[in-house]
Short mmCIF file of C-alpha atoms in Angstrom, two decimals:
data_model
loop_
_atom_site.label_atom_id
_atom_site.label_comp_id
_atom_site.label_asym_id
_atom_site.label_seq_id
_atom_site.Cartn_x
_atom_site.Cartn_y
_atom_site.Cartn_z
CA SER A 1 89.18 2.42 50.47
CA GLY A 2 89.24 4.40 53.72
CA GLY A 3 91.67 1.73 55.95
CA LEU A 4 88.30 0.78 57.79
CA PRO A 5 87.87 -2.84 58.66
CA VAL A 6 85.18 -4.57 57.70
CA HIS A 7 84.42 -8.18 59.95
CA ALA A 8 82.19 -10.28 57.97
CA GLY A 9 79.91 -12.32 60.00
CA ALA A 10 81.01 -15.87 58.14
CA GLY A 11 83.57 -17.18 56.44
CA ILE A 12 83.15 -19.37 53.29
CA ASP A 13 83.06 -22.80 55.51
CA ASP A 14 80.17 -21.54 56.58
CA LEU A 15 78.58 -20.88 53.16
CA ASP A 16 76.17 -23.13 50.97
CA ALA A 17 78.04 -22.85 47.64
CA GLY A 18 75.06 -23.84 45.56
CA GLY A 19 72.72 -21.69 47.39
CA VAL A 20 73.70 -18.38 45.84
CA ASP A 21 71.21 -16.31 43.23
CA THR A 22 73.56 -13.70 42.54
CA LEU A 23 77.03 -13.55 43.62
CA VAL A 24 78.46 -10.12 43.78
CA VAL A 25 82.78 -9.54 44.63
CA ALA A 26 83.82 -6.80 45.84
CA GLY A 27 87.14 -5.22 44.75
CA GLY A 28 89.84 -3.83 47.18
CA THR A 29 93.57 -3.69 48.14
CA GLY A 30 93.23 -7.18 49.45
CA VAL A 31 92.03 -8.68 45.97
CA ASP A 32 95.34 -9.90 44.75
CA ARG A 33 96.19 -11.43 48.21
CA ALA A 34 92.10 -13.42 47.38
CA ARG A 35 93.85 -14.40 43.94
CA GLU A 36 95.99 -15.71 46.09
CA ASP A 37 93.81 -18.09 48.51
CA ALA A 38 93.07 -21.52 46.45
CA ALA A 39 90.21 -22.53 48.43
CA LEU A 40 88.65 -18.97 47.98
CA VAL A 41 89.03 -19.32 44.61
CA GLY A 42 87.61 -22.48 43.97
CA TRP A 43 84.28 -21.29 46.20
CA VAL A 44 83.80 -18.62 43.82
CA ALA A 45 83.53 -20.67 40.83
CA GLU A 46 81.41 -23.47 42.48
CA ALA A 47 79.03 -20.73 43.52
CA ALA A 48 79.22 -18.78 40.47
CA ALA A 49 78.69 -22.44 38.35
CA GLY A 50 75.43 -22.31 40.02
CA ALA A 51 74.44 -18.92 40.10
CA ARG A 52 72.31 -17.24 38.09
CA ARG A 53 73.37 -14.52 38.16
CA VAL A 54 77.71 -12.98 38.19
CA ALA A 55 78.80 -9.44 39.20
CA ALA A 56 82.10 -7.60 40.15
CA VAL A 57 82.73 -4.14 41.42
CA CYS A 58 85.68 -2.20 40.89
CA SER A 59 89.22 -4.69 40.98
CA GLY A 60 86.76 -7.26 42.00
CA ALA A 61 86.91 -8.11 38.33
CA LEU A 62 90.65 -9.85 38.96
CA LEU A 63 89.02 -12.78 41.51
CA LEU A 64 86.45 -13.39 39.03
CA ALA A 65 89.18 -13.70 36.48
CA GLU A 66 91.27 -15.28 38.47
CA ALA A 67 88.53 -18.15 38.78
CA GLY A 68 88.18 -18.21 34.92
CA LEU A 69 84.79 -17.46 35.26
CA LEU A 70 85.54 -14.31 32.56
CA ASP A 71 87.02 -15.51 29.64
CA GLY A 72 85.92 -14.52 26.42
CA ARG A 73 83.32 -11.98 28.13
CA ARG A 74 83.34 -7.95 27.52
CA VAL A 75 84.40 -6.69 30.95
CA THR A 76 85.64 -3.41 32.81
CA THR A 77 87.05 -2.41 35.79
CA HIS A 78 88.57 0.68 38.10
CA TRP A 79 90.66 2.13 35.02
CA GLY A 80 93.74 1.74 37.96
CA ARG A 81 93.54 -1.74 36.89
CA GLU A 82 92.98 -1.90 33.40
CA GLU A 83 96.73 -3.07 32.39
CA GLN A 84 97.11 -5.41 34.48
CA LEU A 85 93.23 -7.00 34.01
CA ARG A 86 94.97 -7.14 30.77
CA ARG A 87 97.93 -8.39 31.28
CA GLU A 88 97.24 -10.88 33.87
CA TYR A 89 93.79 -12.70 31.47
CA PRO A 90 94.75 -11.98 28.04
CA ARG A 91 91.69 -13.81 27.32
CA LEU A 92 89.01 -10.80 28.50
CA ASP A 93 87.83 -8.35 26.70
CA VAL A 94 88.84 -5.53 27.96
CA ASP A 95 86.90 -2.52 27.91
CA CYS A 96 87.63 0.09 30.92
CA ASP A 97 85.64 3.23 29.51
CA PRO A 98 82.30 2.13 30.59
CA ILE A 99 80.99 2.12 33.61
CA PHE A 100 79.50 -1.22 33.66
CA VAL A 101 79.14 -4.03 31.28
CA ARG A 102 77.03 -6.92 31.53
CA ASP A 103 78.00 -9.93 29.54
CA GLY A 104 75.55 -11.90 29.03
CA ARG A 105 75.31 -13.34 33.66
CA VAL A 106 78.36 -11.42 34.10
CA TRP A 107 77.94 -7.89 34.91
CA THR A 108 81.24 -5.70 35.95
CA SER A 109 81.61 -2.46 36.88
CA ALA A 110 84.35 0.28 37.19
CA GLY A 111 85.50 2.07 40.82
CA VAL A 112 83.48 1.99 43.43
CA THR A 113 80.78 4.60 43.45
CA ALA A 114 79.91 3.24 39.98
CA GLY A 115 78.71 -0.55 42.32
CA MET A 116 76.10 1.93 43.42
CA ASP A 117 74.90 2.42 39.24
CA LEU A 118 75.48 -1.33 38.50
CA ALA A 119 73.29 -2.37 42.02
CA LEU A 120 70.45 0.17 40.47
CA ALA A 121 70.72 -2.39 37.08
CA LEU A 122 70.54 -5.19 38.88
CA VAL A 123 67.39 -4.20 40.62
CA GLU A 124 65.57 -3.05 37.49
CA ASP A 125 67.03 -6.51 35.70
CA ASP A 126 65.08 -7.66 38.18
CA HIS A 127 62.19 -5.48 38.79
CA GLY A 128 62.11 -3.35 36.45
CA ARG A 129 63.07 0.51 35.93
CA ASP A 130 60.60 1.57 38.45
CA LEU A 131 61.60 -0.44 41.19
CA ALA A 132 65.14 1.17 40.57
CA HIS A 133 63.72 5.10 39.74
CA GLU A 134 62.38 4.79 43.28
CA VAL A 135 65.47 3.38 44.73
CA ALA A 136 67.50 6.30 43.02
CA ARG A 137 65.49 8.58 44.62
CA GLU A 138 65.78 6.98 48.17
CA LEU A 139 69.43 6.89 47.90
CA VAL A 140 69.41 10.31 46.64
CA MET A 141 71.29 9.68 44.46
CA PHE A 142 71.22 12.94 41.53
CA LEU A 143 72.61 11.05 38.62
CA ARG A 144 71.04 7.65 36.66
CA ARG A 145 73.86 6.68 34.93
CA PRO A 146 73.39 4.31 31.92
CA GLY A 147 76.33 1.55 31.70
CA SER A 148 77.37 3.43 28.46
CA GLN A 149 78.70 6.57 30.77
CA SER A 150 82.19 6.79 30.55
CA GLN A 151 84.17 6.58 33.97
CA PHE A 152 86.17 9.59 32.14
CA SER A 153 84.76 13.53 32.14
CA VAL A 154 87.79 15.89 30.11
CA PRO A 155 89.77 16.84 32.44
CA LEU A 156 90.31 12.57 33.05
CA TRP A 157 90.29 10.37 29.43
CA SER A 158 93.09 13.34 28.12
CA ALA A 159 96.86 13.50 29.62
CA GLN A 160 97.49 17.04 30.22
CA PRO A 161 99.84 19.11 27.40
CA ALA A 162 102.81 19.39 28.42
CA SER A 163 104.37 22.61 26.84
CA ASP A 164 103.01 26.30 26.81
CA PRO A 165 101.22 26.44 22.97
CA ILE A 166 99.56 23.33 22.93
CA ARG A 167 98.45 24.15 26.15
CA ALA A 168 96.67 27.29 24.33
CA ALA A 169 95.22 25.08 21.94
CA VAL A 170 93.85 22.69 24.46
CA SER A 171 92.41 26.53 26.64
CA SER A 172 90.71 27.35 23.61
CA VAL A 173 88.56 24.05 23.09
CA GLN A 174 87.71 24.33 26.03
CA ALA A 175 86.68 27.46 26.99
CA ASP A 176 84.45 27.60 23.72
CA PRO A 177 84.10 24.28 22.42
CA GLY A 178 81.38 25.61 19.89
CA ALA A 179 83.66 27.89 18.24
CA ARG A 180 85.89 27.07 15.10
CA HIS A 181 88.71 25.12 16.56
CA THR A 182 90.55 23.94 12.49
CA ILE A 183 93.89 23.20 12.50
CA ALA A 184 94.43 26.46 11.26
CA ASP A 185 93.07 28.30 13.64
CA LEU A 186 94.17 25.45 16.64
CA ALA A 187 97.97 27.03 14.79
CA GLY A 188 97.17 30.79 15.49
CA ARG A 189 96.33 29.98 18.89
CA SER A 190 100.02 28.29 19.62
CA GLY A 191 102.07 30.13 17.98
CA LEU A 192 102.66 26.75 15.56
CA SER A 193 103.33 25.35 12.55
CA GLU A 194 99.99 23.56 11.49
CA ARG A 195 102.19 20.85 10.79
CA HIS A 196 104.16 21.22 13.91
CA LEU A 197 101.00 21.70 15.82
CA GLN A 198 99.83 18.50 14.39
CA ARG A 199 102.58 16.63 15.41
CA ARG A 200 103.35 18.06 18.99
CA PHE A 201 99.22 18.31 19.98
CA THR A 202 99.22 14.28 19.29
CA ALA A 203 102.76 13.26 20.54
CA GLU A 204 101.35 14.86 24.31
CA LEU A 205 97.77 14.61 24.56
CA GLY A 206 97.58 11.06 22.19
CA VAL A 207 94.89 12.17 20.37
CA PRO A 208 95.30 14.49 17.03
CA PRO A 209 93.75 18.16 17.04
CA ALA A 210 90.26 16.87 15.48
CA ALA A 211 89.90 13.88 17.81
CA TYR A 212 90.05 15.76 20.67
CA VAL A 213 87.89 18.77 19.24
CA GLU A 214 85.16 16.05 19.10
CA ARG A 215 85.45 14.63 22.52
CA VAL A 216 85.05 18.26 24.28
CA ARG A 217 82.10 18.95 22.06
CA VAL A 218 80.54 15.88 22.95
CA GLU A 219 81.53 16.14 26.83
CA ALA A 220 79.68 19.09 26.31
CA ALA A 221 76.41 18.02 25.05
CA ARG A 222 76.64 14.92 27.76
CA ARG A 223 75.89 17.88 30.57
CA ALA A 224 73.53 19.79 28.10
CA LEU A 225 71.08 17.24 27.23
CA ALA A 226 71.49 16.00 31.09
CA GLU A 227 70.76 19.18 32.39
CA GLY A 228 68.74 21.27 29.86
CA ASP A 229 65.79 20.96 27.74
CA GLU A 230 67.33 22.48 24.84
CA PRO A 231 66.69 20.84 21.35
CA VAL A 232 69.40 18.50 19.55
CA GLU A 233 69.92 20.88 16.35
CA THR A 234 70.28 23.84 18.15
CA LEU A 235 73.16 22.54 20.99
CA ALA A 236 74.74 20.61 17.76
CA ARG A 237 75.06 24.83 16.19
CA ARG A 238 75.36 25.69 19.50
CA LEU A 239 78.71 23.27 20.05
CA GLY A 240 80.24 23.99 16.72
CA PHE A 241 79.19 20.24 15.17
CA GLY A 242 76.94 21.58 12.98
CA THR A 243 73.77 19.93 12.11
CA GLY A 244 72.33 17.22 14.81
CA GLU A 245 73.06 13.95 12.54
CA THR A 246 76.79 15.13 13.06
CA LEU A 247 75.85 15.39 17.05
CA ARG A 248 74.54 11.85 16.70
CA ARG A 249 76.87 10.20 15.02
CA ALA A 250 79.60 11.58 16.77
CA PHE A 251 77.35 10.63 20.24
CA HIS A 252 76.99 6.97 19.24
CA ARG A 253 80.31 6.89 18.66
CA HIS A 254 81.55 7.89 22.17
CA VAL A 255 78.77 7.31 24.66
CA GLY A 256 76.93 4.47 23.05
CA VAL A 257 73.58 5.97 23.09
CA ALA A 258 71.55 8.69 20.88
CA PRO A 259 71.43 12.18 23.03
CA SER A 260 67.73 11.79 23.39
CA ASP A 261 68.47 8.62 25.38
CA TYR A 262 70.49 9.60 26.76
CA ARG A 263 68.72 12.72 28.00
CA GLU A 264 65.79 10.77 29.08
CA ARG A 265 67.75 8.64 31.55
CA PHE A 266 68.80 11.94 32.95
CA ARG A 267 65.60 12.87 33.51
CA GLY A 268 63.60 10.88 34.79
CA THR A 269 61.44 8.89 32.61
CA GLY A 270 64.00 5.70 32.43
CA VAL A 271 66.93 3.93 34.46
CA LEU A 272 69.44 2.07 32.72
CA LYS A 273 68.15 1.68 29.74
CA GLY A 274 69.57 0.02 27.02
CA VAL A 275 73.29 -1.30 28.48
CA ARG A 276 75.04 -2.07 26.65
CA SER A 277 75.33 -5.93 26.64
#
């Protein structure tokens, strides 16, 4: 991605397509040109047919798709390639929220660093979580992320407000997720009527106020679960969910796992367990 050339020691003509156990296709700036290489696409399809497992990192999913290996499967890729993948390969079930996805023997991951999370998942799949944990420690990976973790943090998944009134409302939510953020509260902070706030908020950010508040609170819960030992019930009250059950439902809706499972993965007791398949 930084323009540094990496020279391969062999070409596809030197490789036995029938002897591949795990086929991993990396993405990059040359992936679109690679999709036009019929010999390369054919080799990938042939190698994948006999492989035990097939994986793609980042935009490498486009090459797998061109080879017909992703039809009917749930896949992910870098968010910057999502629209292209959907448009050019409509038979795919594209989900660009998770950092990686497993669908049967096919694994796909988001941007470049998500490939490290995918690699750890492959290690765990073959050798168990203890070895995957040791590999993560050796790589000094601060977080060993579950595949269901979103590619996006709050500043990334949300569009930026275009107007000062909506910016004021958004800033108040991000500054204190656990405060009261009803429509009336947000309208008062923005200087708009409730109806006008609802309409402009949704138009500028792509989600209604209540959904935005919930997402910000879930992101705050993610950080708290990864970094501390606060009980879920206490965390729920502090972040404005009211009850632990409300937090659990919202967390599972956005993250795909229970808060307790999420915390376990980030506290060194398990690696990548229960990834959505």
